[in-house]
CSV table of N, CA, C and O in Angstrom, one decimal:
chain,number,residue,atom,x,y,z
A,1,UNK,N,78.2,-26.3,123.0
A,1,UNK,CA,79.4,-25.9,123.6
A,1,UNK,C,80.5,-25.6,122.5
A,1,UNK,O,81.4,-24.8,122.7
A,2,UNK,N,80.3,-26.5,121.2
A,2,UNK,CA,81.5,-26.3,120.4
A,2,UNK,C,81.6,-25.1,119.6
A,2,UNK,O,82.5,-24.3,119.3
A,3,UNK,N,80.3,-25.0,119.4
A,3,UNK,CA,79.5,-23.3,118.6
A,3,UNK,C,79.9,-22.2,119.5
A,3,UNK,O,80.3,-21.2,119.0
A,4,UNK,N,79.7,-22.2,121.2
A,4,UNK,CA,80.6,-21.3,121.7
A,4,UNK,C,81.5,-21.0,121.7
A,4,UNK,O,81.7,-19.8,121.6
A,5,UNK,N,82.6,-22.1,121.7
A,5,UNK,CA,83.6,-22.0,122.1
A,5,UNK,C,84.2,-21.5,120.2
A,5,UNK,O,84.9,-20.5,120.3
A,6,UNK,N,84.2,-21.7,119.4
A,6,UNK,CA,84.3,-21.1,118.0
A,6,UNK,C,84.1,-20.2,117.8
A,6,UNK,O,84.8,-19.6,117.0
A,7,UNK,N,82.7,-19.6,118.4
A,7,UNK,CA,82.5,-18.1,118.4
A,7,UNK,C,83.1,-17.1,119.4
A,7,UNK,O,83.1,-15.9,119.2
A,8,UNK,N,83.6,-17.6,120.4
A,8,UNK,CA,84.7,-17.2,121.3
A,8,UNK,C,86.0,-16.8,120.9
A,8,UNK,O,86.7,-15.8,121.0
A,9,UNK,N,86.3,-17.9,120.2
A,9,UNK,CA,87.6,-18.0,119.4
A,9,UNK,C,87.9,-17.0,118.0
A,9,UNK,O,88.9,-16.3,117.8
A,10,UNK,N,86.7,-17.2,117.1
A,10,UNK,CA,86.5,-16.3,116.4
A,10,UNK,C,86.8,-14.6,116.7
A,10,UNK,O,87.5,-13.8,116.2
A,11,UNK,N,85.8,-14.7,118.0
A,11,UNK,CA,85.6,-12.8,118.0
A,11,UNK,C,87.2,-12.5,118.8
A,11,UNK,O,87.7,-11.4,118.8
A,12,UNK,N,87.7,-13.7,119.3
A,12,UNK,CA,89.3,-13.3,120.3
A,12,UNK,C,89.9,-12.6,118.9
A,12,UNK,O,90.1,-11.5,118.7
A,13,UNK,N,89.9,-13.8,117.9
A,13,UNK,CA,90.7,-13.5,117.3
A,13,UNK,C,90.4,-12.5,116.2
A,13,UNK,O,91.4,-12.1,115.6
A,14,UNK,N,89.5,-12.1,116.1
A,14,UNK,CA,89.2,-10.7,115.4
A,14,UNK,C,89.6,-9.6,115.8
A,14,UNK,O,89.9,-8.6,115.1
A,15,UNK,N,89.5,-9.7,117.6
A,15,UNK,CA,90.2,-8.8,118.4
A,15,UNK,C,91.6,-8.7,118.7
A,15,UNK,O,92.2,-7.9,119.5
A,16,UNK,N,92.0,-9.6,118.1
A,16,UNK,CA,93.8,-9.6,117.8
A,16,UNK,C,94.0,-8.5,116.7
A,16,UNK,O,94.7,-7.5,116.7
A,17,UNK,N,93.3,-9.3,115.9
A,17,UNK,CA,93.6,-8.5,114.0
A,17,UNK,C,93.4,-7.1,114.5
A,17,UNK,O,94.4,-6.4,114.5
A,18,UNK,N,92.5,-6.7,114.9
A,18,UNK,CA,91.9,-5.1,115.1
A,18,UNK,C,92.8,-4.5,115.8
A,18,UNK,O,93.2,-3.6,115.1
A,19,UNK,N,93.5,-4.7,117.1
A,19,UNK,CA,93.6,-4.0,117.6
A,19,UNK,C,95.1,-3.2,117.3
A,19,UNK,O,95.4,-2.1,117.7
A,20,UNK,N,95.7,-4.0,116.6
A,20,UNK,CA,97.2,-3.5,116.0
A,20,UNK,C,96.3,-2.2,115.2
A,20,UNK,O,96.5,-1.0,115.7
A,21,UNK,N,95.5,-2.2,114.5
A,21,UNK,CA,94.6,-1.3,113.5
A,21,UNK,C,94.4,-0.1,114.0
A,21,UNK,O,94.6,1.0,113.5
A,22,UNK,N,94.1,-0.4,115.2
A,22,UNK,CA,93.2,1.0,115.9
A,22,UNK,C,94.0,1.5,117.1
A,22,UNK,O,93.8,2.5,117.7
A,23,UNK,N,95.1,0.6,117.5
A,23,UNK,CA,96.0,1.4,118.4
A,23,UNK,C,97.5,1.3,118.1
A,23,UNK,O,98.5,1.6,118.8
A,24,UNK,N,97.3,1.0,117.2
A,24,UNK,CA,99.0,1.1,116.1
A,24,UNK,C,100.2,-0.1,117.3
A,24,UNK,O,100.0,-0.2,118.5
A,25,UNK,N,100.8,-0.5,116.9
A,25,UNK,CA,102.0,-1.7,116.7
A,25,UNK,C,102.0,-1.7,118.7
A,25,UNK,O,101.7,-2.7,119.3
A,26,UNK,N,102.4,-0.6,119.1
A,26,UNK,CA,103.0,-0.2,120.4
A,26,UNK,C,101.7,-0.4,121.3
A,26,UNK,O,101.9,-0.7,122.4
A,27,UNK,N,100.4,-0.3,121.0
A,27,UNK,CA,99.5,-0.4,122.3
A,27,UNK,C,98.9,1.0,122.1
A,27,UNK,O,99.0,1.5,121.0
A,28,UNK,N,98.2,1.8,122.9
A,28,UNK,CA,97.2,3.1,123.4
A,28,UNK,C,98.6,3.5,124.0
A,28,UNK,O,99.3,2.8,124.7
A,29,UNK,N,98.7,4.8,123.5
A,29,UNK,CA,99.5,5.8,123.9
A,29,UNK,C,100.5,5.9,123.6
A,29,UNK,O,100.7,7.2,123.6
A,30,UNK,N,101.8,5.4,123.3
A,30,UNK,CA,103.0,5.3,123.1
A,30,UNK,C,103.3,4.6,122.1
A,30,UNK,O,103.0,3.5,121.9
A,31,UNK,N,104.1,5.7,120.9
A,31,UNK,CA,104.5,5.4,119.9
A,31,UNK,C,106.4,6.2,119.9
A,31,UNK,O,106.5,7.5,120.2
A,32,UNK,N,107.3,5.6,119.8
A,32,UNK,CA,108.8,6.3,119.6
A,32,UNK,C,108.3,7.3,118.7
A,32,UNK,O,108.4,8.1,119.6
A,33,UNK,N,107.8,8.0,117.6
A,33,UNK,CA,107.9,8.9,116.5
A,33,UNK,C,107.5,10.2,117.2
A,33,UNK,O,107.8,11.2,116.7
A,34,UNK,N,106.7,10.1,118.5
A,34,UNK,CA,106.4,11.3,119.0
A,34,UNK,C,107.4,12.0,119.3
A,34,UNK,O,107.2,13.2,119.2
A,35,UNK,N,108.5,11.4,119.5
A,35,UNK,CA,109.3,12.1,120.1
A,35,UNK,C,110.2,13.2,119.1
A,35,UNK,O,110.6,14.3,119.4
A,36,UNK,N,110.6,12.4,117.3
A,36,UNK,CA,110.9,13.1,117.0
A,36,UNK,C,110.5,14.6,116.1
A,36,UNK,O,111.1,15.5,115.5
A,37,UNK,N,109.4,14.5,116.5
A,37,UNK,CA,108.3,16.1,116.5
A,37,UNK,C,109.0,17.4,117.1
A,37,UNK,O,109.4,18.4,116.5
A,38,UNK,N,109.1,17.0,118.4
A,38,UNK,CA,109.4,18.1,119.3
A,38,UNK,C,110.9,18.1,118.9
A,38,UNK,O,111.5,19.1,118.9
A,39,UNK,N,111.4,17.0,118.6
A,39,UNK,CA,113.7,17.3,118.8
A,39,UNK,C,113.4,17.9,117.4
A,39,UNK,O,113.4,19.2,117.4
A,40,UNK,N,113.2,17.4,116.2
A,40,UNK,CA,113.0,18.3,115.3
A,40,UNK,C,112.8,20.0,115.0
A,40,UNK,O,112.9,20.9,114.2
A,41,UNK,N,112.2,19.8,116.1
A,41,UNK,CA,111.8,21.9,116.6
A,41,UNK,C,112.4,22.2,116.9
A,41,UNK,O,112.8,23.1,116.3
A,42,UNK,N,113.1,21.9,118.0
A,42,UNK,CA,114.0,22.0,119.6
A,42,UNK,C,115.1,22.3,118.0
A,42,UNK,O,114.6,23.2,117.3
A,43,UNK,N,116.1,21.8,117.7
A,43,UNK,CA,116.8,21.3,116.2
A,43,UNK,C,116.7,23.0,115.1
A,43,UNK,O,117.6,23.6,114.5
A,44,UNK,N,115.8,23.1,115.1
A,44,UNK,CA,115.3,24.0,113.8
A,44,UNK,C,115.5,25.5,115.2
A,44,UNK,O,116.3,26.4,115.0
A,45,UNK,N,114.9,25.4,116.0
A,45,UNK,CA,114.7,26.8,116.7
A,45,UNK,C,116.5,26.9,117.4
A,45,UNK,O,116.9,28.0,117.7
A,46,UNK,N,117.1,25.8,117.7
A,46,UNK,CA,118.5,25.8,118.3
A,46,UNK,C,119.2,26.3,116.5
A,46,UNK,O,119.7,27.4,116.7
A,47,UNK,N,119.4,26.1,115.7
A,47,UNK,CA,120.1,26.6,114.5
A,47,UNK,C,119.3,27.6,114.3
A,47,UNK,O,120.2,28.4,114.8
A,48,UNK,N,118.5,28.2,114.1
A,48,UNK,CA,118.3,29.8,114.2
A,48,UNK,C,119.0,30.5,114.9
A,48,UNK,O,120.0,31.0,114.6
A,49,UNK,N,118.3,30.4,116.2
A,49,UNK,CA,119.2,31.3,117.7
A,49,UNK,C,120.4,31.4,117.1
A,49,UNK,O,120.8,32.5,116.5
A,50,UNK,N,121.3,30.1,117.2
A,50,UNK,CA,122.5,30.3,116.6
A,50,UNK,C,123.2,30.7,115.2
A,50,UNK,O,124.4,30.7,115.0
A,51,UNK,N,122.4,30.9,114.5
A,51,UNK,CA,122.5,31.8,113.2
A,51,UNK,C,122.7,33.0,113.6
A,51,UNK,O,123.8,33.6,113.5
A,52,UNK,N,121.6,33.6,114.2
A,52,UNK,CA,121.2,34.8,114.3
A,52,UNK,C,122.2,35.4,115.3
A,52,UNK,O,122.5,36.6,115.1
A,53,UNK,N,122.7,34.9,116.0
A,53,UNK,CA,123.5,35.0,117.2
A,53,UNK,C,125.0,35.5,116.5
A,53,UNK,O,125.8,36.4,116.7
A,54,UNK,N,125.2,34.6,115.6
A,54,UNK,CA,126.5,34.4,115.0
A,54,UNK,C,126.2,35.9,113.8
A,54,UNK,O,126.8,37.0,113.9
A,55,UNK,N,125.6,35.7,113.3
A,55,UNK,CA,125.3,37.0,112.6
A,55,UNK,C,125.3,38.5,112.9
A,55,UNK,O,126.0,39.4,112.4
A,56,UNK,N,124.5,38.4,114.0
A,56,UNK,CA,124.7,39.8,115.0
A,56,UNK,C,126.2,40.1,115.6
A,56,UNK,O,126.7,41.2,115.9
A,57,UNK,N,126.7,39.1,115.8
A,57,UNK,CA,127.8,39.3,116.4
A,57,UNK,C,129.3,39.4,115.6
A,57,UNK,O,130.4,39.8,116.0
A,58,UNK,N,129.1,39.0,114.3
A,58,UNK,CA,130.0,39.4,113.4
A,58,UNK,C,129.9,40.8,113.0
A,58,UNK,O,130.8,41.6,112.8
A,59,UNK,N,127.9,41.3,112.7
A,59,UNK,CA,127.9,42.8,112.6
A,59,UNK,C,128.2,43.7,113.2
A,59,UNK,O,128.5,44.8,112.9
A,60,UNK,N,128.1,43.2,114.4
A,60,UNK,CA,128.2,44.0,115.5
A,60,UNK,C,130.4,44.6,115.8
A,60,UNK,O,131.1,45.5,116.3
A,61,UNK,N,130.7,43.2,115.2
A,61,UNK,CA,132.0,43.5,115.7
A,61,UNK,C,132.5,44.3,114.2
A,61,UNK,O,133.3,45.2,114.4
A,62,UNK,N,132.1,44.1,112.8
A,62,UNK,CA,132.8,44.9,111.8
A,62,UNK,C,131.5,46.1,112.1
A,62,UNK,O,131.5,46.9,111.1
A,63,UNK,N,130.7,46.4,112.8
A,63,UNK,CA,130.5,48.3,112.8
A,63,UNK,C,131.4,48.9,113.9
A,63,UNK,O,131.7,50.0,113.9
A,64,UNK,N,131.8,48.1,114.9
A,64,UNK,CA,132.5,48.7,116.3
A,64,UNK,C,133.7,48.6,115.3
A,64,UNK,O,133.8,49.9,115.2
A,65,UNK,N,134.8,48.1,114.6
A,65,UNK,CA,135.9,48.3,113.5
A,65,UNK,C,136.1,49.5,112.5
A,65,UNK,O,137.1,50.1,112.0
A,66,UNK,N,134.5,49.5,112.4
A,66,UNK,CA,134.7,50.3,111.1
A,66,UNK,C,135.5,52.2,112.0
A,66,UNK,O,136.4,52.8,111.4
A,67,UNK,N,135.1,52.5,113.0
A,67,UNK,CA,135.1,53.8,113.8
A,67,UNK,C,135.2,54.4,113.4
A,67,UNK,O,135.4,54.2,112.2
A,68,UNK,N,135.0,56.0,113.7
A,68,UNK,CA,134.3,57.1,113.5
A,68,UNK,C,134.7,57.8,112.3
A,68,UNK,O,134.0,58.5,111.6
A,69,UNK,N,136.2,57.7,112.1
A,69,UNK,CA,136.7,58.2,110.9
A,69,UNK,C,136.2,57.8,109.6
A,69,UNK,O,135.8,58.6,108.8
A,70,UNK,N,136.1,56.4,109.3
A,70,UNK,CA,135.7,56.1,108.4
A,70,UNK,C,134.1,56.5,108.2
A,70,UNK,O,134.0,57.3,107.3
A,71,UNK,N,133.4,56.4,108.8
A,71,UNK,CA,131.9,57.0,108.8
A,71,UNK,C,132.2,58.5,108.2
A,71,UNK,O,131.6,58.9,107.2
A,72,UNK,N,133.0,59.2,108.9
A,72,UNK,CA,133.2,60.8,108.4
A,72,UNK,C,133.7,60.6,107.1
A,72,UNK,O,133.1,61.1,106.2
A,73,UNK,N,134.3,60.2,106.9
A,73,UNK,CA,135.0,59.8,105.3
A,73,UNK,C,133.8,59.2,104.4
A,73,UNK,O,133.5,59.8,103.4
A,74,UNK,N,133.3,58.3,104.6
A,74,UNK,CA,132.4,57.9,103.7
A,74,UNK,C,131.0,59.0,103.5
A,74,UNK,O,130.3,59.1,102.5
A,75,UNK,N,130.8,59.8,105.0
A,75,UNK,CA,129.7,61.1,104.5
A,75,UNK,C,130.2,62.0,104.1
A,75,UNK,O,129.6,62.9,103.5
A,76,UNK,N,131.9,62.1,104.3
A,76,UNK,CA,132.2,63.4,103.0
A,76,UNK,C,132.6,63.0,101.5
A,76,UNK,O,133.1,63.8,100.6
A,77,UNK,N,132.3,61.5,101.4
A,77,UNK,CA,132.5,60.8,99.9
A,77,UNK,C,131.2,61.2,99.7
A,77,UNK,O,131.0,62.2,99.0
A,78,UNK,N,130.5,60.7,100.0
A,78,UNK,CA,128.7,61.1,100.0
A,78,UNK,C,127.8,62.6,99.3
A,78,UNK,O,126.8,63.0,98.7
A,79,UNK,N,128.6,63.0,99.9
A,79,UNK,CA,128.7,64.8,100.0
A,79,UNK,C,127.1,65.0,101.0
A,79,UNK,O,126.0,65.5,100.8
A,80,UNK,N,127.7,64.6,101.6
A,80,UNK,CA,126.7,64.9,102.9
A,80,UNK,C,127.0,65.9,104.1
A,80,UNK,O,126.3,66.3,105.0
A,81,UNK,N,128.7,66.4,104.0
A,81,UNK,CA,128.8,67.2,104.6
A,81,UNK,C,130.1,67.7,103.8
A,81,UNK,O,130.9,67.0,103.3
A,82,UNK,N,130.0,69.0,103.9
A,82,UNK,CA,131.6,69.9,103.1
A,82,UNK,C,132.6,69.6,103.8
A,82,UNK,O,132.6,69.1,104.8
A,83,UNK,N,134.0,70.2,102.8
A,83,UNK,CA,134.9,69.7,103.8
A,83,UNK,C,135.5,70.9,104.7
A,83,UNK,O,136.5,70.7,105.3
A,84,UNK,N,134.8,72.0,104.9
A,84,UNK,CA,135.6,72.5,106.6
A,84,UNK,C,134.5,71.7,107.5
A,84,UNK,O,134.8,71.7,108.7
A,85,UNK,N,133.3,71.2,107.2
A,85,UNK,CA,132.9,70.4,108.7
A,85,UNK,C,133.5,69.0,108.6
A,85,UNK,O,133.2,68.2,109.5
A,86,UNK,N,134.2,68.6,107.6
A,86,UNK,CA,134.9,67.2,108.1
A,86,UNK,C,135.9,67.9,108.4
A,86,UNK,O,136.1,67.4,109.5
A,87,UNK,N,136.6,68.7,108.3
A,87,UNK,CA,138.1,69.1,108.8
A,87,UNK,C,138.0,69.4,110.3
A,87,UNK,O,138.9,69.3,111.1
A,88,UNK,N,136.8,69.7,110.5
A,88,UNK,CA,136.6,70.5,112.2
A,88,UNK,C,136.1,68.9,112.6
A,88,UNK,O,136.8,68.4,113.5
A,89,UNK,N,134.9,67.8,112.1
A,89,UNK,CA,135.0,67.0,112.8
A,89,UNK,C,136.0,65.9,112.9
A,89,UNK,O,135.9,65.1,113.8
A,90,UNK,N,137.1,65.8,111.7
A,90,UNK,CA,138.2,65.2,112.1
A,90,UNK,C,139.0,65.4,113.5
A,90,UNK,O,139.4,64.7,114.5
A,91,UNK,N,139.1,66.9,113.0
A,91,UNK,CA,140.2,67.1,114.1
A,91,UNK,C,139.4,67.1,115.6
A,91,UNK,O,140.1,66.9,116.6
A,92,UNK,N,138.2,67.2,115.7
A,92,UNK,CA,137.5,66.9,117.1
A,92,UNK,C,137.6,64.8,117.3
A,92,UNK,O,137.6,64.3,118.4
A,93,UNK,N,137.6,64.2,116.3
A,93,UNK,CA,138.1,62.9,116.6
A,93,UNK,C,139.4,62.8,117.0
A,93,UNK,O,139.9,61.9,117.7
A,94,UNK,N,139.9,63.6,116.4
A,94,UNK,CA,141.5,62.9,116.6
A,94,UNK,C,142.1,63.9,117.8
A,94,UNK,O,143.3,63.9,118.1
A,95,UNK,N,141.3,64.5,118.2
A,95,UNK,CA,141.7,65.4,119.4
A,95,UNK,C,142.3,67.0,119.1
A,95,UNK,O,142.0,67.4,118.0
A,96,UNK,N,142.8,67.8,119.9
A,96,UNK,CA,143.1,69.0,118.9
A,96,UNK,C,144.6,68.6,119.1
A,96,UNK,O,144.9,67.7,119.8
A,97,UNK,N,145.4,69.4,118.3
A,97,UNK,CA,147.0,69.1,118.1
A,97,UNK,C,147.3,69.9,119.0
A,97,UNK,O,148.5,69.7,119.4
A,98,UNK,N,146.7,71.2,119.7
A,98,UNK,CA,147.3,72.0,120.4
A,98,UNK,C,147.0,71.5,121.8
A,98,UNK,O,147.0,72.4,122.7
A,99,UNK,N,146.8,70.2,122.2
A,99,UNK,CA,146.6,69.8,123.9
A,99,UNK,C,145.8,70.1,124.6
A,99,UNK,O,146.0,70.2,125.9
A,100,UNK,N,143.9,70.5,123.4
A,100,UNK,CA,143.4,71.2,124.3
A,100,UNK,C,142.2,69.8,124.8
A,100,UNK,O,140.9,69.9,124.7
A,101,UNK,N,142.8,68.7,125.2
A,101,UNK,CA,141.6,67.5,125.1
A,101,UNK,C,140.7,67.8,126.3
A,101,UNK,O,141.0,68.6,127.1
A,102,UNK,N,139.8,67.1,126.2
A,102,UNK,CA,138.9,67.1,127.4
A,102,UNK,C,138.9,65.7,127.7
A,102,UNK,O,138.2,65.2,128.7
């Protein structure tokens, strides 16, 4: 009976030592570190979005600024177009002077 009970005792307690080993501190299945996996992504893909977001929308507001004149001015700096077709497409931006608008 005492050899049993020693060898009982023994293999219990081998199955103490082990089992921290093989199913980590917390038990089978649940560990806190899982969690920071996914917030880490969630984290990385929420500062993109909002990068990108913030970016577009600053471009977006200095091309809607820049307006049409300047564009015509920088393609007749360019020499992309002569100047009686900036003089005709100026004055089609700025309307005609004789009141003939549409």
């Amino acid at each position: 009976m005492t050899s049993s009970l020693a060898t009982t005792m023994a293999v219990q307690s081998a199955q103490l030592l082990a089992d921290p080993v093989a199913h980590g501190p917390w038990g089978t299945g649940f560990s806190p570190w899982f969690l920071l996996f996914p917030l880490f992504w969630i984290l990385v893909i929420g500062l993109l979005i909002f990068f990108a977001r913030r970016t577009w929308r600053r471009n977006h507001e200095w091309a809607t600024a820049r307006g049409g004149e300047s564009v015509l001015r920088e393609r007749y700096a360019r020499g992309e177009i002569d100047e009686t077709e900036y003089r005709q497409r100026l004055e089609v931006l700025r309307g005609d002077s004789r009141g003939n608008r549409r």
